[in-house]
Amino acid sequence: MSRWPRSRRDSDVPVVATAGHVDHGKSTLVRALTGIEPDRWAEEHRRGLTIDLGYAWTTLPSGAEIAFVDVPGHERFIGNMLAGLGPAPAVLLVVAADEGWRPQTAEHLAAVDALGLTHGLVVVTRSDLADPAPATSDALARVARSSLAGSRAVAVSARTGAGLEALRSALDGLVAALPAPEPAGRVRLWVDRSFTIRGAGTVVTGTLGEGSIAVGEDLVLHDASGRGRSVTVRGLQSLERPRETVGPVARVAVNLRGVAAEEVGRGDVLLAPAAWPTTTQLDVRVTGAHDPVRRPAHLMLHVGTCAVEAHVRPLGGPALRLTLPARLPLVAGDRLILRDPGSRRIDGAVVVDADPPRLDRRGAAARRAEVVAAQSGSPSLTQEVARRGAMTLEAARALGAPVPAADRPAEAVGRHGRWLVSDAAWEEWASRLRAAVRARSVDDPLQPTLTLEAARAAAAVPDRALLADLTAYAGLEVRDGRVGLPGRHDSLPPSVVHALGTIEARLAEQPFAAPEQRELEAAGLGPREVAAAVRAGRLLRLDDDVLLLPSAPARAMRVLVGLPRTFTTSEARIALGSTRRTVIPLLEHLDRRGWTRRLDGSHREVRRPGS
Ligand SMILES: Nc1nc2c(ncn2[C@@H]2O[C@H](COP(=O)(O)OP(=O)(O)OP(=O)(O)O)[C@@H](O)[C@H]2O)c(=O)[nH]1
Ligand SMILES: [Mg+2]
């Protein structure tokens, strides 16, 4: 069997949804092409019409497989129709030769257009009942004004089989023209069905458009109430064949561990873990002709297999802000259907921002409308980062914004570790940080530096990890976990330097008589001044209130080496002309430095080289 030359993976089975007016022969066509009954319910056969989605597949002349999602044409089941169309990459628009273009044909084409589907065929059915030419030319003229413009048309009769071979080879052409899917993308599988298989448990099905699923993998099941739970893939099937992995595009049945069948259903979505942000607010741009109709305050929003009632705030022109009843995993670039059940009007919209800014200032909505109208829907790293000031790499990737591995990954964006920062925010942080450090050095000359956390808070920087780069950029110095003006970490105000002079002079005379608090205070050194002097290295703190000159330990050693080989604390005290208050912490200090060694409760020795 010759295969159609395709650059796809073997697992790729394109999915085509049907569309068109009720009774125009969609299900009959799918049945004729595949030999599989798409109307699965007894009620559908009793009533002679499709109610819910049907699934079927076949092998085309090239050897390529193709799957169909058959949708109901009846207007009452438009929700089911949109759930079938939503995740499908291509569509068969069905028109009956004997009836021609009808209201649901138009409604379904509006939905196709709203989703921006560009791959499809027009199929004129029931051509044994009437000349298909008028219906064909009318349909093509209408399709030419939609996203399906340029599609081919094929006339068929399921009754006589006429045209079916031509349709099969047209389907091969359609499939070959589809863009190559993204097997490495992130999984977002909108569930269209869930059921239980005895012995296997819960199974959900859907159309996998991007990313791959493997047996044993953990996924997140995000439900209509906005909650996510972890589930494990126990088994996989595609077209009723067991599989270890399934890549896009494919119909897939996923056997899940961790959820009961009645806890999951259409509109829920299986997500790659930690890959999708969720949101309740979207700024969208209405696509197509956006005549200035008054939109109701609520519209049905359809995306994937999901339908929710969204609150609509017009921002101006084609820009709307939508508020959803629960969080959904939507990102910039997603195509949505907005449907007004009252007027039956269908609009398409593209998500421009799935994490939009608050609009609390006067005129903010109008300004925002201009931004929304101008944006393409594919997120720009420069814009996303600019609006937030800073965001993490993970957040940018989750929004769908590509992040090149570079120090400057986009215009006016710098990268610092896991952060992307706009140049404007960086400048602002730097000047806030400089101002805060300068203010600190004026307000508190005794402690002219800020802790890293105080510096981070003062500059309103989101992460302390950014401070290393930021302080360097701002011309500040970080030492011992504090941020200060360069060279100012140890600087002492003149009054303290003066007061220290008195104490230093006295200690030069009596180096081992630590000054009492009274003496310090009389010289003008309170606890903070003392702390500053210690930080600056001008005094050595041996104990809470035992202060000597930094040279004292070395001077003490010169005395101690003259003592007998082992000496007591009391002998040291007398030799140093000191007191117990000073000599005990001083000797302990020397022990810590490794200059002396304690032998027992009362004796020490001086450590000699090699001892
Ligand atoms: N003569 C003739 N009848 C057809 C042909 N295709 C379908 N029909 C008939 O048209 C009627 C509707 O066909 P369906 O396939 O159920 O139509 P549908 O588009 O699936 O309808 P819904 O699912 O309800 O929207 C049935 O009675 C079919 O037997 C055809 O090629 N020739
Ligand atoms: Mg049908």
XYZ file of C-alpha atoms and ligand atoms in Angstrom:
644
model
C 0.000 0.000 0.000
C 1.524 3.327 -1.004
C 1.606 5.979 1.688
C 0.898 9.618 1.142
C 4.184 11.470 1.517
C 3.782 13.073 4.900
C 6.269 14.438 7.366
C 4.101 13.302 10.221
C 4.586 10.713 12.890
C 2.791 7.438 12.519
C 0.549 8.199 15.448
C -0.789 11.324 13.783
C -4.433 10.783 12.849
C -6.020 14.051 11.783
C -9.461 14.707 13.183
C -12.159 16.246 11.037
C -15.453 17.478 12.431
C -18.630 17.548 10.375
C -20.813 20.649 10.283
C -24.045 21.694 8.613
C -27.807 21.941 8.856
C -29.903 19.244 10.517
C -30.718 16.247 8.290
C -28.298 17.193 5.528
C -26.652 13.777 5.681
C -23.602 14.319 7.947
C -23.976 11.070 9.875
C -24.914 9.123 6.746
C -21.774 10.426 5.054
C -19.518 9.456 7.966
C -21.134 6.014 8.036
C -20.594 5.603 4.279
C -16.942 6.675 4.519
C -15.965 4.629 7.574
C -18.438 1.788 8.015
C -18.738 2.932 11.644
C -22.039 4.112 13.123
C -21.541 7.617 14.480
C -24.997 7.837 16.093
C -24.290 5.885 19.239
C -27.592 6.307 21.091
C -30.871 4.458 20.600
C -32.670 7.758 20.934
C -30.762 9.151 17.977
C -31.960 6.262 15.808
C -35.529 6.548 17.101
C -35.625 10.258 16.334
C -33.541 9.985 13.184
C -31.192 12.749 14.241
C -27.872 13.212 15.950
C -28.006 14.502 19.504
C -24.501 13.980 20.769
C -21.058 13.700 19.229
C -20.199 10.575 17.236
C -16.762 9.143 16.514
C -15.561 7.147 13.513
C -12.383 6.599 11.518
C -11.098 5.090 8.311
C -8.022 4.597 6.169
C -7.711 6.853 3.132
C -6.384 5.773 -0.308
C -2.889 6.969 0.657
C -2.887 4.700 3.685
C -3.246 7.621 6.056
C -5.829 7.278 8.762
C -8.402 9.908 9.486
C -10.891 10.281 12.325
C -14.251 12.016 12.251
C -16.212 13.740 14.962
C -19.813 13.853 13.803
C -21.854 16.691 15.290
C -25.585 17.321 15.605
C -27.118 19.812 13.202
C -30.204 20.584 15.242
C -30.093 24.062 16.719
C -31.012 22.761 20.167
C -27.764 20.854 20.356
C -25.471 23.695 19.334
C -23.514 23.210 22.566
C -22.639 19.650 21.569
C -21.850 20.804 18.063
C -19.357 23.382 19.336
C -17.746 20.847 21.671
C -17.118 18.647 18.632
C -15.847 21.446 16.455
C -13.742 23.210 19.106
C -10.715 20.882 19.238
C -10.853 19.698 15.585
C -8.194 21.003 13.200
C -10.354 20.574 10.080
C -14.004 20.466 9.084
C -16.372 18.998 6.491
C -19.117 21.489 5.798
C -22.094 19.442 4.631
C -24.874 20.902 2.457
C -27.731 18.817 1.014
C -28.106 19.230 -2.738
C -31.894 19.215 -2.475
C -32.152 21.742 0.357
C -29.178 23.984 -0.131
C -27.892 26.533 2.339
C -29.935 26.620 5.578
C -29.811 28.517 8.904
C -27.671 25.979 10.750
C -25.297 25.787 7.807
C -24.746 29.492 8.310
C -24.502 29.157 12.088
C -21.991 26.332 11.835
C -19.911 28.192 9.283
C -19.940 31.198 11.628
C -18.520 28.926 14.340
C -15.872 27.567 11.965
C -14.986 31.121 11.027
C -14.906 32.173 14.691
C -12.373 29.444 15.420
C -10.370 30.538 12.417
C -10.364 27.039 10.891
C -8.721 27.255 7.486
C -8.727 23.579 6.536
C -11.909 22.003 5.247
C -14.013 20.731 2.420
C -17.509 21.547 1.271
C -19.443 18.301 0.761
C -22.714 18.512 -1.141
C -24.685 15.441 -0.093
C -27.886 13.832 -1.304
C -26.821 14.630 -4.880
C -29.050 11.747 -6.052
C -32.047 13.859 -5.017
C -31.184 17.072 -6.862
C -28.583 18.607 -9.149
C -25.740 19.519 -6.751
C -24.491 22.415 -8.905
C -26.648 25.263 -7.521
C -26.094 24.240 -3.878
C -22.383 23.888 -4.598
C -21.897 27.312 -6.155
C -24.011 28.992 -3.491
C -22.090 27.257 -0.700
C -18.715 28.106 -2.226
C -19.717 31.747 -2.567
C -20.616 31.900 1.109
C -17.566 29.940 2.233
C -15.386 32.374 0.279
C -16.259 35.031 2.872
C -15.102 32.837 5.770
C -11.877 31.357 7.094
C -12.549 28.345 4.846
C -12.201 30.478 1.704
C -10.578 28.521 -1.090
C -11.895 25.150 0.060
C -12.743 22.537 -2.549
C -16.268 21.180 -2.979
C -17.207 17.562 -3.676
C -20.692 16.321 -4.534
C -21.637 12.891 -3.200
C -24.539 10.555 -2.747
C -24.448 8.114 0.138
C -27.294 6.265 -1.512
C -25.578 5.601 -4.870
C -21.999 5.961 -3.691
C -21.354 8.601 -6.370
C -18.515 10.967 -5.488
C -17.322 9.010 -2.449
C -14.026 8.038 -4.099
C -13.431 11.631 -5.148
C -14.183 12.679 -1.567
C -11.697 10.146 -0.209
C -8.908 11.496 -2.327
C -9.954 15.066 -1.497
C -9.650 14.065 2.185
C -6.138 12.805 1.495
C -5.313 16.202 0.039
C -6.864 17.944 3.032
C -4.869 15.844 5.480
C -1.621 16.387 3.595
C -2.121 20.141 3.746
C -2.630 20.279 7.511
C 0.205 21.892 9.416
C 2.541 19.441 11.159
C 1.459 19.080 14.767
C 3.684 19.753 17.756
C 4.504 16.472 19.562
C 6.693 18.319 22.062
C 3.991 20.859 22.895
C 2.131 20.969 26.199
C -0.832 18.686 26.552
C -4.242 20.334 26.874
C -6.783 17.649 26.115
C -10.363 18.891 26.302
C -12.518 15.985 27.438
C -15.542 15.237 25.274
C -16.665 12.004 26.914
C -16.112 9.998 30.056
C -17.229 6.493 30.843
C -16.269 3.452 32.866
C -14.833 0.243 31.521
C -15.285 -2.716 33.790
C -11.926 -3.712 35.231
C -10.195 -0.571 33.930
C -12.124 2.245 35.549
C -12.490 5.777 34.270
C -11.835 6.573 30.635
C -11.981 10.014 29.067
C -11.725 10.772 25.372
C -10.782 13.812 23.379
C -8.917 15.202 20.401
C -5.244 15.653 21.214
C -4.074 18.686 19.278
C -0.652 19.264 20.791
C 1.777 17.400 23.032
C 2.055 13.689 23.717
C 0.623 11.455 26.413
C 2.332 8.324 27.730
C 1.149 5.481 29.930
C 2.263 5.981 33.527
C 2.451 9.745 33.198
C 0.870 12.134 35.698
C -1.466 14.782 34.378
C -3.684 17.382 35.978
C -7.411 17.053 35.522
C -8.790 20.577 35.618
C -12.546 20.616 36.104
C -15.284 23.071 35.273
C -15.286 24.489 38.797
C -11.695 25.570 38.298
C -10.072 22.904 40.472
C -7.158 20.732 39.424
C -6.325 17.271 40.682
C -3.492 14.945 39.869
C -4.340 11.829 37.872
C -2.214 9.070 36.416
C -2.487 7.633 32.917
C -3.196 3.946 33.422
C -3.755 3.069 29.813
C -4.129 4.678 26.402
C -5.969 3.893 23.221
C -6.283 5.579 19.905
C -8.910 4.350 17.434
C -9.560 1.421 19.792
C -5.955 0.218 19.611
C -3.897 0.088 22.847
C -0.918 2.456 22.801
C 2.027 3.273 25.040
C 2.174 6.869 23.826
C -0.060 8.984 21.663
C 1.106 12.113 19.883
C -0.858 14.786 18.087
C -3.147 14.984 16.238
C -5.201 12.038 17.423
C -8.407 10.874 18.915
C -7.355 9.450 22.242
C -8.990 7.492 25.052
C -7.189 7.876 28.373
C -7.739 5.424 31.197
C -7.213 7.437 34.384
C -6.292 6.469 37.888
C -7.340 8.895 40.591
C -10.793 9.976 39.458
C -14.234 8.380 39.247
C -16.074 8.519 35.905
C -18.904 10.607 37.340
C -16.386 13.176 38.601
C -15.186 14.048 35.112
C -17.013 15.019 31.964
C -17.213 17.154 28.870
C -15.592 20.521 29.288
C -13.020 19.305 31.802
C -9.464 19.305 30.552
C -6.363 17.159 31.038
C -3.248 19.274 31.337
C 0.483 18.685 31.399
C 1.433 19.332 35.045
C 2.520 22.872 35.937
C 2.484 23.874 32.283
C -0.690 25.920 32.078
C -1.632 29.054 33.945
C -5.320 29.367 34.703
C -7.336 32.539 34.679
C -10.780 33.992 35.238
C -10.101 37.167 33.262
C -9.350 37.551 29.602
C -8.857 40.510 27.339
C -9.985 39.426 23.894
C -10.223 40.954 20.454
C -13.326 40.090 18.502
C -12.293 38.819 15.097
C -14.115 39.313 11.823
C -16.643 42.063 11.307
C -17.339 43.647 14.653
C -20.276 45.854 13.767
C -21.086 48.027 16.728
C -23.807 45.802 18.125
C -24.764 46.148 21.729
C -23.469 43.005 23.291
C -25.382 41.543 26.212
C -23.643 41.575 29.565
C -23.316 37.811 29.401
C -22.318 35.557 26.519
C -21.649 31.860 26.209
C -17.959 31.294 25.765
C -17.009 28.085 23.959
C -13.459 26.836 23.905
C -12.301 23.281 23.402
C -15.200 21.185 24.641
C -16.023 23.666 27.340
C -18.887 26.152 27.507
C -19.217 28.732 30.262
C -21.197 31.899 30.724
C -18.805 34.822 30.619
C -19.439 38.328 31.861
C -18.626 40.832 29.139
C -17.182 44.271 29.642
C -16.747 46.158 26.394
C -13.488 48.112 26.468
C -14.119 49.862 23.168
C -14.016 48.761 19.519
C -13.299 45.064 19.138
C -11.800 44.792 22.625
C -13.710 43.005 25.373
C -12.840 41.977 28.872
C -14.367 38.636 29.819
C -14.792 37.391 33.358
C -15.310 33.660 33.767
C -17.148 31.894 36.577
C -14.151 29.637 37.273
C -10.525 29.419 36.292
C -9.755 27.986 32.857
C -6.380 27.122 31.301
C -6.425 29.738 28.544
C -3.520 31.678 27.098
C -2.916 34.455 24.617
C -3.571 33.257 21.095
C -6.444 30.927 22.029
C -9.455 31.208 19.758
C -12.859 31.434 21.399
C -16.453 31.339 20.246
C -18.733 33.940 21.831
C -22.384 33.089 21.384
C -25.446 35.044 22.354
C -28.155 32.431 22.947
C -30.845 35.106 22.584
C -29.955 36.482 19.170
C -28.056 33.311 18.123
C -25.249 35.565 17.027
C -21.818 33.949 16.962
C -18.599 35.914 17.160
C -15.041 34.749 17.170
C -12.478 36.180 19.529
C -8.780 35.736 20.112
C -7.333 35.916 23.594
C -4.885 38.771 23.669
C -4.117 38.675 27.365
C -4.975 35.950 29.839
C -3.636 37.887 32.791
C -4.904 41.385 32.092
C -4.114 44.446 34.165
C -6.665 46.035 36.478
C -8.550 48.945 35.030
C -9.095 51.250 37.915
C -8.047 54.634 36.631
C -10.228 56.909 34.546
C -9.814 56.267 30.869
C -7.968 53.018 31.533
C -10.531 50.957 29.599
C -10.203 53.095 26.475
C -6.423 53.001 26.616
C -6.544 49.272 27.167
C -8.878 48.873 24.182
C -6.229 50.396 21.937
C -3.603 47.989 23.220
C -5.914 44.986 22.855
C -6.967 45.984 19.356
C -3.355 46.315 18.287
C -2.141 42.997 19.665
C -1.905 39.952 17.487
C -2.791 37.379 20.106
C 0.574 35.718 19.997
C 2.145 37.046 23.159
C 5.113 39.360 22.777
C 7.753 38.911 25.436
C 8.549 42.607 25.369
C 4.926 43.545 25.991
C 4.226 40.848 28.567
C 7.286 41.762 30.589
C 6.788 45.503 30.138
C 3.299 45.379 31.534
C 4.298 43.438 34.624
C 7.738 44.985 35.102
C 9.088 41.526 35.823
C 8.012 37.943 35.448
C 9.619 34.558 35.799
C 10.749 32.497 32.840
C 8.219 29.848 33.799
C 5.390 32.381 33.837
C 6.380 33.732 30.418
C 6.577 30.245 28.949
C 3.238 29.327 30.492
C 1.683 32.330 28.755
C 3.023 30.982 25.500
C 5.656 33.671 25.054
C 8.865 32.186 23.620
C 11.982 32.970 25.671
C 15.269 32.750 23.755
C 18.260 31.775 25.895
C 20.053 35.106 26.012
C 20.879 37.834 28.506
C 18.587 40.102 26.504
C 15.877 37.704 25.305
C 13.703 40.435 23.810
C 13.764 44.125 23.112
C 13.950 46.114 26.355
C 14.001 42.935 28.440
C 16.895 41.736 30.570
C 17.317 38.298 32.037
C 18.571 37.820 35.583
C 18.542 34.219 36.736
C 14.985 32.998 36.445
C 13.624 36.538 36.079
C 12.790 38.604 33.037
C 12.796 42.305 33.832
C 11.827 45.227 31.649
C 14.463 47.906 31.273
C 12.007 50.443 32.691
C 11.393 48.388 35.833
C 15.112 47.762 36.228
C 15.867 51.487 36.125
C 13.070 52.197 38.534
C 14.245 49.549 40.985
C 17.805 50.807 40.781
C 16.811 54.384 41.494
C 14.482 53.345 44.327
C 17.246 51.239 45.825
C 19.798 54.044 45.565
C 17.363 56.473 47.163
C 16.597 54.063 50.003
C 20.272 53.405 50.736
C 21.123 57.094 50.563
C 18.242 57.930 52.905
C 19.436 55.237 55.278
C 22.949 56.601 55.402
C 21.611 60.046 56.276
C 18.970 58.904 58.763
C 21.201 56.449 60.547
C 24.884 57.177 60.162
C 25.633 54.564 62.825
C 24.102 51.840 60.640
C 24.206 53.315 57.125
C 23.363 50.051 55.331
C 20.200 47.993 54.729
C 19.713 44.284 55.168
C 19.049 42.460 51.888
C 15.404 42.044 52.816
C 15.021 45.719 53.726
C 16.690 46.652 50.436
C 14.433 44.306 48.479
C 11.338 45.727 50.161
C 12.451 49.351 49.759
C 12.999 48.892 46.023
C 9.857 46.722 45.655
C 11.869 44.021 43.917
C 10.001 40.693 43.743
C 12.905 38.420 44.661
C 16.014 38.877 46.798
C 17.964 36.869 44.232
C 17.752 39.889 41.902
C 19.702 42.096 44.299
C 23.141 40.842 43.306
C 22.751 42.154 39.763
C 20.688 45.139 40.777
C 23.059 46.491 43.460
C 25.997 46.164 41.072
C 24.022 48.014 38.409
C 22.958 50.694 40.905
C 26.573 51.258 41.974
C 25.952 49.995 45.513
C 27.993 47.598 47.576
C 26.877 44.410 49.309
C 28.962 43.233 52.231
C 28.090 40.817 55.027
C 24.510 40.617 53.749
C 23.964 44.389 53.829
C 23.546 46.932 51.066
C 25.232 50.315 51.375
C 26.897 53.115 49.490
C 30.341 52.049 48.308
C 32.938 52.295 51.082
C 30.344 53.268 53.640
C 29.731 49.947 55.337
C 32.247 50.784 58.092
C 32.061 54.529 58.135
C 31.470 56.126 61.515
C 30.025 59.568 62.126
C 32.571 62.148 63.391
C 31.026 62.307 66.890
C 31.622 58.572 67.311
C 35.138 58.782 65.945
C 35.844 61.526 68.478
C 34.364 59.572 71.407
C 36.266 56.465 70.357
C 39.482 58.437 70.490
C 39.142 58.858 74.265
C 38.490 55.154 74.840
C 41.227 54.067 72.452
C 43.752 56.312 74.224
C 42.821 54.824 77.573
C 43.005 51.260 76.233
C 46.403 51.943 74.727
C 47.597 52.586 78.312
C 45.723 49.676 79.949
C 45.007 47.261 77.124
C 43.410 44.552 79.286
C 41.120 46.706 81.431
C 37.900 46.614 79.477
C 36.006 49.867 79.932
C 32.930 49.756 82.135
C 29.648 50.931 80.704
C 29.892 54.122 82.753
C 33.222 54.993 81.150
C 31.837 54.340 77.654
C 28.787 56.479 78.268
C 30.841 59.278 79.743
C 32.870 59.297 76.521
C 29.654 59.427 74.499
C 29.369 55.811 73.351
C 25.932 54.232 73.857
C 25.109 50.685 72.788
C 24.475 51.635 69.124
C 27.675 53.648 68.867
C 29.582 50.729 70.372
C 27.928 48.328 67.920
C 28.938 50.591 65.023
C 32.515 50.772 66.305
C 32.624 46.973 66.585
C 31.246 46.603 63.031
C 33.825 49.058 61.790
C 36.553 46.959 63.417
C 37.595 49.695 65.848
C 36.675 47.711 68.970
C 36.772 43.983 69.647
C 33.774 42.601 71.477
C 34.798 39.606 73.578
C 31.581 39.272 75.516
C 28.363 41.292 75.740
C 30.036 44.117 77.614
C 33.733 43.269 77.385
C 35.393 45.461 74.770
C 39.078 45.770 73.985
C 41.154 47.097 71.119
C 41.455 44.712 68.177
C 45.168 44.539 68.939
C 44.580 43.213 72.484
C 44.760 39.477 71.713
C 48.163 39.819 70.048
C 49.440 41.962 72.889
C 48.161 39.418 75.407
C 50.053 36.649 73.644
C 53.305 38.558 73.993
C 52.790 38.509 77.733
C 51.527 34.917 77.964
C 54.522 33.383 76.156
C 56.634 34.647 79.076
C 54.690 32.568 81.617
C 55.573 28.993 82.637
C 54.597 26.331 80.136
C 51.218 25.818 81.779
C 49.488 28.632 83.583
C 46.260 29.249 85.446
C 43.643 31.873 84.709
C 44.690 33.691 87.819
C 48.392 33.730 86.746
C 47.345 35.114 83.370
C 45.142 37.748 85.006
C 48.011 38.956 87.193
C 50.513 38.940 84.319
C 48.134 40.960 82.108
C 47.159 43.340 84.899
C 43.562 42.518 84.179
C 40.408 41.476 85.977
C 38.441 38.184 85.912
C 35.654 39.965 84.000
C 38.055 40.608 81.132
C 40.546 37.801 81.329
C 38.076 34.905 81.147
C 36.499 35.940 77.820
C 39.921 37.028 76.567
C 41.423 33.576 77.189
C 38.385 31.913 75.630
C 38.872 34.153 72.615
C 42.521 33.057 72.375
C 41.413 29.408 72.659
C 38.988 29.932 69.774
C 41.723 31.467 67.697
C 43.893 28.441 68.411
C 46.594 30.547 70.096
C 46.109 28.967 73.519
C 44.813 25.607 74.564
C 42.792 24.712 77.633
C 44.264 21.644 79.369
C 41.852 21.124 82.257
C 39.535 23.143 84.507
C 42.263 25.507 85.589
C 45.287 25.225 83.259
C 46.152 26.448 79.796
C 49.222 26.469 77.607
C 50.341 28.579 74.680
C 50.218 26.579 71.483
C 53.543 26.424 69.747
C 54.047 25.640 66.124
C 53.381 21.926 65.626
C 51.678 21.458 68.983
N -31.303 10.110 -0.892
C -30.336 10.334 -0.031
N -30.654 10.446 1.238
C -29.677 10.700 2.084
C -28.360 10.823 1.687
N -27.601 11.114 2.786
C -28.445 11.122 3.825
N -29.688 10.895 3.435
C -30.857 10.862 4.284
O -31.030 12.120 4.894
C -31.565 11.958 6.209
C -30.703 12.662 7.201
O -29.443 12.070 7.204
P -28.473 12.174 8.453
O -27.200 11.577 8.025
O -29.119 11.667 9.671
O -28.336 13.726 8.550
P -27.481 14.526 9.594
O -26.885 15.649 8.886
O -26.563 13.607 10.290
O -28.585 15.065 10.564
P -28.371 15.598 12.085
O -27.336 14.748 12.677
O -29.641 15.479 12.777
O -27.960 16.983 11.932
C -31.631 10.470 6.439
O -32.937 10.050 6.217
C -30.710 9.886 5.406
O -31.088 8.593 4.998
C -28.062 10.692 0.308
O -26.919 10.822 -0.168
N -29.099 10.439 -0.520
Mg -26.294 13.275 12.205
